[in-house]
Tab-separated table of C-alpha atoms and ligand atoms in Angstrom:
chain	number	residue	atom	x	y	z
F	1	UNK	CA	4.545	307.483	-129.472
F	2	UNK	CA	4.221	305.610	-126.188
F	3	UNK	CA	6.733	306.676	-123.527
F	4	UNK	CA	9.028	303.715	-122.907
F	5	UNK	CA	12.461	303.057	-121.425
F	6	UNK	CA	14.471	300.665	-123.552
F	7	UNK	CA	17.031	298.434	-121.823
F	8	UNK	CA	17.523	295.932	-124.642
F	9	UNK	CA	20.854	294.080	-124.646
F	10	UNK	CA	21.318	294.291	-128.401
F	11	UNK	CA	20.335	295.547	-130.856
F	12	UNK	CA	20.475	298.532	-128.561
F	13	UNK	CA	18.791	301.824	-128.040
F	14	UNK	CA	20.155	304.462	-130.438
F	15	UNK	CA	20.092	308.242	-130.058
F	16	UNK	CA	16.929	309.753	-131.511
F	17	UNK	CA	18.865	312.149	-133.740
F	18	UNK	CA	20.584	309.182	-135.438
F	19	UNK	CA	17.205	307.605	-136.104
F	20	UNK	CA	15.721	310.861	-137.399
F	21	UNK	CA	18.654	311.400	-139.742
F	22	UNK	CA	18.406	307.791	-140.905
F	23	UNK	CA	14.726	308.285	-141.746
F	24	UNK	CA	15.629	311.373	-143.752
F	25	UNK	CA	18.395	309.513	-145.603
F	26	UNK	CA	16.047	306.644	-146.386
F	27	UNK	CA	13.976	309.183	-148.277
F	28	UNK	CA	16.727	311.352	-149.700
F	29	UNK	CA	20.428	310.707	-149.175
F	30	UNK	CA	22.359	313.989	-148.917
F	31	UNK	CA	20.054	315.787	-151.330
F	32	UNK	CA	20.823	313.350	-154.169
F	33	UNK	CA	17.154	312.449	-154.563
F	34	UNK	CA	18.190	308.809	-154.069
F	35	UNK	CA	17.514	306.755	-150.954
F	36	UNK	CA	20.567	305.678	-148.958
F	37	UNK	CA	19.331	302.134	-149.671
F	38	UNK	CA	19.812	302.652	-153.386
F	39	UNK	CA	22.886	304.825	-153.499
F	40	UNK	CA	25.932	303.337	-155.196
F	41	UNK	CA	28.747	302.741	-152.752
F	42	UNK	CA	31.089	303.979	-155.472
F	43	UNK	CA	29.879	307.567	-155.310
F	44	UNK	CA	31.529	310.653	-153.875
F	45	UNK	CA	28.623	311.093	-151.468
F	46	UNK	CA	29.081	307.608	-150.055
F	47	UNK	CA	32.839	308.057	-149.824
F	48	UNK	CA	32.174	311.069	-147.627
F	49	UNK	CA	30.186	308.943	-145.181
F	50	UNK	CA	32.874	306.241	-145.067
F	51	UNK	CA	35.620	308.784	-144.544
F	52	UNK	CA	33.694	310.653	-141.899
F	53	UNK	CA	32.886	307.442	-140.052
F	54	UNK	CA	36.503	306.252	-140.119
F	55	UNK	CA	37.702	309.670	-138.975
F	56	UNK	CA	35.182	309.730	-136.112
F	57	UNK	CA	36.329	306.340	-134.882
F	58	UNK	CA	39.923	307.553	-134.901
F	59	UNK	CA	39.103	310.817	-133.201
F	60	UNK	CA	36.748	309.478	-130.541
F	61	UNK	CA	39.003	306.611	-129.500
F	62	UNK	CA	42.313	308.359	-130.120
F	63	UNK	CA	43.385	305.588	-132.476
F	64	UNK	CA	47.109	305.970	-133.223
F	65	UNK	CA	48.542	305.896	-136.780
F	66	UNK	CA	49.834	302.393	-136.138
F	67	UNK	CA	46.231	301.151	-136.296
F	68	UNK	CA	43.475	301.141	-138.922
F	69	UNK	CA	39.748	300.635	-138.459
F	70	UNK	CA	37.609	298.575	-140.827
F	71	UNK	CA	33.863	297.958	-141.058
F	72	UNK	CA	32.615	294.560	-142.203
F	73	UNK	CA	29.546	292.332	-142.221
F	74	UNK	CA	29.093	288.932	-140.608
F	75	UNK	CA	28.636	289.892	-136.962
F	76	UNK	CA	31.071	289.640	-134.076
F	77	UNK	CA	30.635	285.870	-134.203
F	78	UNK	CA	32.402	285.732	-137.561
F	79	UNK	CA	35.210	287.827	-136.084
F	80	UNK	CA	35.960	284.879	-133.786
F	81	UNK	CA	37.094	283.079	-136.950
F	82	UNK	CA	38.879	286.135	-138.372
F	83	UNK	CA	40.955	286.344	-135.189
F	84	UNK	CA	42.188	282.782	-135.401
F	85	UNK	CA	42.750	282.949	-139.172
F	86	UNK	CA	44.821	286.126	-138.985
F	87	UNK	CA	46.711	285.614	-135.711
F	88	UNK	CA	46.870	281.962	-134.649
F	89	UNK	CA	50.118	280.315	-135.685
F	90	UNK	CA	51.256	278.025	-132.853
F	91	UNK	CA	49.138	278.579	-129.777
F	92	UNK	CA	46.692	281.119	-128.341
F	93	UNK	CA	45.219	281.736	-124.894
F	94	UNK	CA	41.670	282.838	-124.161
F	95	UNK	CA	40.237	284.258	-120.964
F	96	UNK	CA	36.981	282.356	-120.602
F	97	UNK	CA	34.609	284.836	-118.968
F	98	UNK	CA	31.289	283.894	-120.525
F	99	UNK	CA	29.326	282.520	-123.425
F	100	UNK	CA	30.860	284.855	-126.018
F	101	UNK	CA	34.414	284.356	-124.773
F	102	UNK	CA	33.853	280.625	-124.872
F	103	UNK	CA	32.492	280.744	-128.403
F	104	UNK	CA	35.545	282.735	-129.498
F	105	UNK	CA	37.785	280.065	-127.975
F	106	UNK	CA	35.870	277.244	-129.596
F	107	UNK	CA	36.180	278.851	-133.005
F	108	UNK	CA	39.950	279.176	-132.594
F	109	UNK	CA	40.199	275.529	-131.593
F	110	UNK	CA	38.815	274.638	-135.002
F	111	UNK	CA	41.805	276.388	-136.571
F	112	UNK	CA	44.700	275.490	-134.265
F	113	UNK	CA	45.813	275.143	-130.673
F	114	UNK	CA	43.898	277.394	-128.301
F	115	UNK	CA	43.126	277.019	-124.613
F	116	UNK	CA	41.460	278.786	-121.692
F	117	UNK	CA	44.121	280.461	-119.571
F	118	UNK	CA	41.549	280.995	-116.792
F	119	UNK	CA	37.824	280.463	-116.522
F	120	UNK	CA	35.044	281.695	-114.235
F	121	UNK	CA	32.470	279.079	-115.180
F	122	UNK	CA	32.707	277.547	-111.677
F	123	UNK	CA	30.557	280.418	-110.406
F	124	UNK	CA	28.406	280.841	-113.505
F	125	UNK	CA	30.741	283.533	-114.869
F	126	UNK	CA	29.890	286.025	-112.121
F	127	UNK	CA	33.465	287.287	-111.825
F	128	UNK	CA	36.594	288.028	-113.843
F	129	UNK	CA	39.455	285.602	-113.074
F	130	UNK	CA	42.554	287.330	-111.696
F	131	UNK	CA	46.136	286.536	-110.873
F	132	UNK	CA	46.738	284.175	-113.772
F	133	UNK	CA	50.138	284.261	-115.387
F	134	UNK	CA	50.368	285.065	-119.079
F	135	UNK	CA	52.978	282.882	-120.812
F	136	UNK	CA	55.222	284.565	-123.347
F	137	UNK	CA	55.209	281.747	-125.899
F	138	UNK	CA	51.663	282.328	-127.146
F	139	UNK	CA	50.610	284.188	-130.280
F	140	UNK	CA	48.041	286.260	-128.432
F	141	UNK	CA	45.770	286.562	-125.426
F	142	UNK	CA	42.083	287.016	-126.224
F	143	UNK	CA	39.801	288.769	-123.762
F	144	UNK	CA	36.145	289.807	-123.795
F	145	UNK	CA	36.135	293.154	-122.024
F	146	UNK	CA	32.417	293.202	-121.279
F	147	UNK	CA	30.441	290.044	-120.713
F	148	UNK	CA	27.058	291.123	-121.984
F	149	UNK	CA	25.159	288.141	-120.613
F	150	UNK	CA	26.639	288.003	-117.095
F	151	UNK	CA	27.213	291.702	-116.448
F	152	UNK	CA	30.926	291.578	-115.699
F	153	UNK	CA	33.531	293.866	-117.209
F	154	UNK	CA	37.289	294.295	-117.438
F	155	UNK	CA	37.274	298.059	-117.021
F	156	UNK	CA	40.962	298.738	-117.485
F	157	UNK	CA	43.373	298.097	-120.324
F	158	UNK	CA	45.535	295.302	-118.973
F	159	UNK	CA	49.301	295.124	-119.375
F	160	UNK	CA	50.021	292.128	-121.513
F	161	UNK	CA	53.453	290.722	-122.488
F	162	UNK	CA	52.018	289.187	-125.686
F	163	UNK	CA	49.723	290.611	-128.377
F	164	UNK	CA	46.363	291.439	-126.828
F	165	UNK	CA	43.096	290.913	-128.722
F	166	UNK	CA	39.768	292.088	-127.339
F	167	UNK	CA	36.131	291.555	-128.171
F	168	UNK	CA	34.663	294.927	-127.123
F	169	UNK	CA	31.250	294.390	-128.667
F	170	UNK	CA	29.337	295.674	-125.684
F	171	UNK	CA	31.541	298.330	-124.112
F	172	UNK	CA	33.250	299.996	-127.058
F	173	UNK	CA	32.945	303.801	-126.915
F	174	UNK	CA	31.582	303.606	-123.361
F	175	UNK	CA	34.930	304.591	-121.840
F	176	UNK	CA	38.361	305.730	-122.987
F	177	UNK	CA	40.577	302.903	-124.259
F	178	UNK	CA	44.333	302.899	-124.782
F	179	UNK	CA	44.210	301.416	-128.281
F	180	UNK	CA	48.007	301.157	-128.443
F	181	UNK	CA	47.833	298.281	-125.945
F	182	UNK	CA	45.913	296.085	-128.353
F	183	UNK	CA	46.812	294.366	-131.602
F	184	UNK	CA	43.135	294.017	-132.368
F	185	UNK	CA	39.875	295.333	-130.943
F	186	UNK	CA	36.681	294.156	-132.599
F	187	UNK	CA	32.970	293.903	-132.017
F	188	UNK	CA	29.472	294.102	-133.403
F	189	UNK	CA	28.070	297.622	-133.673
F	190	UNK	CA	24.648	296.727	-132.332
F	191	UNK	CA	25.505	296.871	-128.626
F	192	UNK	CA	26.672	300.457	-128.380
F	193	UNK	CA	27.571	302.208	-131.625
F	194	UNK	CA	24.944	301.427	-134.220
F	195	UNK	CA	22.429	299.003	-135.663
F	196	UNK	CA	23.026	295.326	-136.390
F	197	UNK	CA	24.720	294.369	-139.645
F	198	UNK	CA	28.170	295.874	-139.253
F	199	UNK	CA	31.239	295.114	-137.163
F	200	UNK	CA	34.273	297.262	-136.405
F	201	UNK	CA	37.837	295.994	-136.208
F	202	UNK	CA	40.687	298.222	-135.042
F	203	UNK	CA	43.855	296.561	-136.212
F	204	UNK	CA	47.530	297.208	-135.522
F	205	UNK	CA	48.739	297.139	-139.099
F	206	UNK	CA	52.118	295.542	-138.442
F	207	UNK	CA	50.519	292.706	-136.476
F	208	UNK	CA	49.252	291.117	-139.685
F	209	UNK	CA	51.093	288.783	-142.036
F	210	UNK	CA	52.699	286.725	-139.290
F	211	UNK	CA	50.855	283.461	-139.914
F	212	UNK	CA	51.872	280.948	-142.546
F	213	UNK	CA	48.428	279.648	-143.546
F	214	UNK	CA	46.513	280.722	-146.633
F	215	UNK	CA	43.864	283.213	-145.536
F	216	UNK	CA	40.821	283.420	-147.822
F	217	UNK	CA	40.574	286.916	-149.331
F	218	UNK	CA	37.436	287.943	-147.451
F	219	UNK	CA	38.790	286.696	-144.122
F	220	UNK	CA	42.111	288.495	-144.486
F	221	UNK	CA	42.126	291.807	-142.601
F	222	UNK	CA	44.745	293.095	-145.057
F	223	UNK	CA	42.189	292.974	-147.873
F	224	UNK	CA	39.893	295.301	-145.986
F	225	UNK	CA	42.620	297.650	-144.789
F	226	UNK	CA	43.945	297.980	-148.348
F	227	UNK	CA	40.497	298.628	-149.799
F	228	UNK	CA	39.303	300.888	-146.940
F	229	UNK	CA	36.428	298.493	-146.118
F	230	UNK	CA	35.192	298.666	-149.716
F	231	UNK	CA	36.591	295.445	-151.186
F	232	UNK	CA	33.008	294.370	-151.679
F	233	UNK	CA	29.687	296.092	-151.024
F	234	UNK	CA	29.777	297.325	-147.440
F	235	UNK	CA	26.689	297.227	-145.200
F	236	UNK	CA	25.772	300.704	-146.389
F	237	UNK	CA	22.764	301.484	-144.227
F	238	UNK	CA	24.287	300.095	-141.022
F	239	UNK	CA	27.405	302.181	-141.565
F	240	UNK	CA	25.296	305.240	-142.244
F	241	UNK	CA	23.469	304.874	-138.925
F	242	UNK	CA	26.708	304.077	-137.075
F	243	UNK	CA	28.178	307.306	-138.449
F	244	UNK	CA	25.151	309.274	-137.226
F	245	UNK	CA	25.491	307.626	-133.802
F	246	UNK	CA	29.144	308.630	-133.589
F	247	UNK	CA	28.331	312.190	-134.679
F	248	UNK	CA	25.902	312.323	-131.779
F	249	UNK	CA	28.548	310.959	-129.389
F	250	UNK	CA	30.998	313.615	-130.515
F	251	UNK	CA	28.367	316.342	-130.126
F	252	UNK	CA	27.833	315.497	-126.462
F	253	UNK	CA	31.552	315.582	-125.658
F	254	UNK	CA	32.870	312.215	-126.834
F	255	UNK	CA	34.001	309.177	-124.931
F	256	UNK	CA	35.247	310.967	-121.797
F	257	UNK	CA	31.916	312.707	-121.370
F	258	UNK	CA	29.816	309.610	-121.968
F	259	UNK	CA	32.034	307.633	-119.590
F	260	UNK	CA	31.109	309.995	-116.755
F	261	UNK	CA	27.418	309.635	-117.551
F	262	UNK	CA	27.749	305.860	-117.855
F	263	UNK	CA	29.356	305.614	-114.419
F	264	UNK	CA	26.631	307.789	-112.973
F	265	UNK	CA	23.937	305.573	-114.505
F	266	UNK	CA	25.608	302.392	-113.278
F	267	UNK	CA	26.042	303.793	-109.745
F	268	UNK	CA	22.430	304.871	-109.630
F	269	UNK	CA	21.156	301.425	-110.559
F	270	UNK	CA	23.640	299.331	-108.554
F	271	UNK	CA	23.029	301.498	-105.468
F	272	UNK	CA	19.327	300.797	-105.723
F	273	UNK	CA	19.910	297.060	-106.188
F	274	UNK	CA	22.116	297.052	-103.067
F	275	UNK	CA	19.667	299.164	-101.080
F	276	UNK	CA	16.427	297.498	-102.131
F	277	UNK	CA	15.639	294.453	-99.982
F	278	UNK	CA	13.754	292.723	-102.808
F	279	UNK	CA	16.686	292.488	-105.232
F	280	UNK	CA	20.315	291.341	-105.325
F	281	UNK	CA	22.996	291.786	-107.948
F	282	UNK	CA	24.509	288.642	-109.496
F	283	UNK	CA	28.029	289.805	-110.438
F	284	UNK	CA	30.948	290.254	-108.022
F	285	UNK	CA	30.923	293.908	-106.989
F	286	UNK	CA	34.439	294.713	-108.175
F	287	UNK	CA	33.729	293.249	-111.619
F	288	UNK	CA	30.330	294.801	-112.202
F	289	UNK	CA	29.687	295.960	-115.744
F	290	UNK	CA	28.814	299.592	-116.449
F	291	UNK	CA	26.809	298.444	-119.477
F	292	UNK	CA	24.770	295.387	-118.489
F	293	UNK	CA	23.364	295.344	-114.972
F	294	UNK	CA	22.219	291.878	-113.864
F	295	UNK	CA	20.085	291.265	-110.791
F	296	UNK	CA	17.594	288.755	-109.414
F	297	UNK	CA	14.946	288.673	-106.700
F	298	UNK	CA	16.508	288.426	-103.235
F	299	UNK	CA	16.262	285.074	-101.401
F	300	UNK	CA	12.723	284.642	-100.102
F	301	UNK	CA	11.210	286.888	-102.766
F	302	UNK	CA	11.730	284.683	-105.834
F	303	UNK	CA	7.963	284.308	-106.251
F	304	UNK	CA	7.637	288.011	-107.010
F	305	UNK	CA	9.668	287.878	-110.213
F	306	UNK	CA	6.792	287.630	-112.685
F	307	UNK	CA	4.862	290.240	-110.784
F	308	UNK	CA	7.768	292.678	-111.000
F	309	UNK	CA	8.078	292.082	-114.735
F	310	UNK	CA	4.420	292.971	-115.184
F	311	UNK	CA	4.728	295.946	-112.819
F	312	UNK	CA	7.752	297.285	-114.699
F	313	UNK	CA	6.210	296.659	-118.087
F	314	UNK	CA	3.162	298.669	-117.140
F	315	UNK	CA	5.504	301.567	-116.360
F	316	UNK	CA	7.175	301.379	-119.766
F	317	UNK	CA	10.288	299.308	-118.965
F	318	UNK	CA	11.327	297.317	-122.033
F	319	UNK	CA	13.922	294.564	-122.308
F	320	UNK	CA	14.786	293.941	-118.651
F	321	UNK	CA	14.421	290.177	-118.785
F	322	UNK	CA	17.706	288.487	-117.922
F	323	UNK	CA	19.420	286.096	-120.305
F	324	UNK	CA	18.224	282.521	-119.767
F	325	UNK	CA	21.641	281.474	-118.420
F	326	UNK	CA	21.426	283.986	-115.545
F	327	UNK	CA	17.668	284.448	-115.082
F	328	UNK	CA	16.118	287.398	-113.289
F	329	UNK	CA	16.718	290.798	-114.788
F	330	UNK	CA	19.255	292.541	-116.962
F	331	UNK	CA	19.132	296.235	-117.715
F	332	UNK	CA	21.472	297.218	-120.520
F	333	UNK	CA	22.367	300.848	-120.051
F	334	UNK	CA	24.415	301.572	-123.147
F	335	UNK	CA	25.447	305.054	-124.290
F	336	UNK	CA	22.062	306.152	-125.628
F	337	UNK	CA	20.264	305.176	-122.431
F	338	UNK	CA	19.793	308.297	-120.294
F	339	UNK	CA	19.945	309.013	-116.572
F	340	UNK	CA	16.176	309.581	-116.807
F	341	UNK	CA	15.682	306.063	-118.181
F	342	UNK	CA	17.701	304.583	-115.318
F	343	UNK	CA	15.917	306.781	-112.773
F	344	UNK	CA	12.576	305.507	-114.091
F	345	UNK	CA	13.677	301.918	-113.475
F	346	UNK	CA	14.991	302.784	-110.009
F	347	UNK	CA	11.692	304.514	-109.141
F	348	UNK	CA	9.873	301.447	-110.346
F	349	UNK	CA	11.950	299.189	-108.062
F	350	UNK	CA	11.336	301.517	-105.105
F	351	UNK	CA	7.617	301.642	-105.730
F	352	UNK	CA	7.467	297.876	-105.959
F	353	UNK	CA	9.302	297.513	-102.657
F	354	UNK	CA	6.886	299.917	-100.954
F	355	UNK	CA	3.979	297.923	-102.301
F	356	UNK	CA	5.341	294.645	-100.986
F	357	UNK	CA	6.734	295.572	-97.593
J	401	PLP	C1	26.536	290.080	-128.868
J	401	PLP	C2	27.942	289.731	-128.673
J	401	PLP	C3	28.647	288.952	-129.628
J	401	PLP	C4	27.979	288.381	-130.862
J	401	PLP	O1	27.651	289.351	-131.758
J	401	PLP	P1	26.971	289.008	-133.143
J	401	PLP	O2	27.175	290.248	-133.937
J	401	PLP	O3	25.541	288.697	-132.863
J	401	PLP	O4	27.677	287.839	-133.745
J	401	PLP	C5	29.976	288.696	-129.391
J	401	PLP	N1	30.600	289.165	-128.292
J	401	PLP	C6	29.961	289.903	-127.363
J	401	PLP	C7	30.712	290.393	-126.170
J	401	PLP	C8	28.616	290.203	-127.526
J	401	PLP	O5	27.984	290.943	-126.607
C-alpha cells in the first residue's frame, strides 16, 4: 500500500490493529463462523463486545459509578436534540465557539429558551471567550470542548455552578477528563475513538427525569441506560471497531499516555508553524487545539497555497485542506496519528520553505 500520512478531520485515522481485527471479524466473528455484519446482537458473543466496550470507556476515562455510558446511532448532530429534550426545562446557556456549538444552540432553540452566553464569532471563532459570568438560574451550560473546524480547544474541565454539558466529539480520549464535573459528555465516535455511525453519551444518572415534557422513547436517555444501549439494534460494526480502538488505546498506556504524545505532536507542528516564515497559525495561541491544527499562508505568500497543497500531496500528506470557513490548512492529529506522521508534515513544510526562500 502507498505510504501516506492521514490528517483527515473525521472520519479519522484509526489504529492499524483495529482495522486488521475488523477485517478478521468481517470474515469470522470470534470463531463463530459468522461475519460480525450478520451476527445477532442478542448473542452471548455480542454481549461480550458490548460489555467490554462499556468497561473500557469506564476504565480509560475513570467514569464514576454516578455515570453511565451509552452508544447510539444518529451522529453527534442528533445529540444536539437529545440534550435539549432531556435537560431543557426553563432556560439554557450555550458557549458559542464555532459551527458545531452554534448548531447545538440552534437545535435547543427549537425546543425552548436557549441563548449564547458568549460568542467568538467576531473574530471568526479563533479564540475561546473568557471571563463571562455563568448565571445560576439556567438548566445547564453547554460547551464544545474542541472546535474541530477552527482549531480551538477548552483544555481544562471548567468549574461550573450549574449542570455542565459538553460536546467532546473531537477531543474525547485525547486527554484525561474529570467526568464528575459533567452531567453529560457526548460526541460522535468518528473523530477520535472509532468509525462513523456511533455516538457515545456519558450521563450522570440522577441528572435525568427533571424535565416535564414527554420525551419520545428513542430520544430519552433513560431508555438506553435501562437497556444497556440495546433497546433497538445497535450500530454493531461501528461499536465493534470502537471497541478495538479502545483496546489499542489501553494497550499503549491509556489516556494519560496518549495525552503526552498528543501534546508532543501538537508542539512539534505548532513550533514549525511559528518558526516557518511561509505559514501562520489562525487560532489564538493560548486556545490552540491539540487535535486540529489550523494554519494559512503568511501575508505575502498567499499565492503559494495551491503549490503547497500539490507539494504536500506528492509527499503523501492526505486531508490537510482547511475547512471552507477558515481556508488554508488543517491537520487533524487525533490519537492514531503518530509523531512520525507529524514529523513528515513538518519536514514537508521545511522543504517547501527552503525551495521558496
Ligand atoms: C463533527 C462534529 C459534530 C457532528 O458530528 P456528526 O456525527 O457528523 O453529526 C459535532 N460536534 C463536533 C465538535 C464535531 O467535531
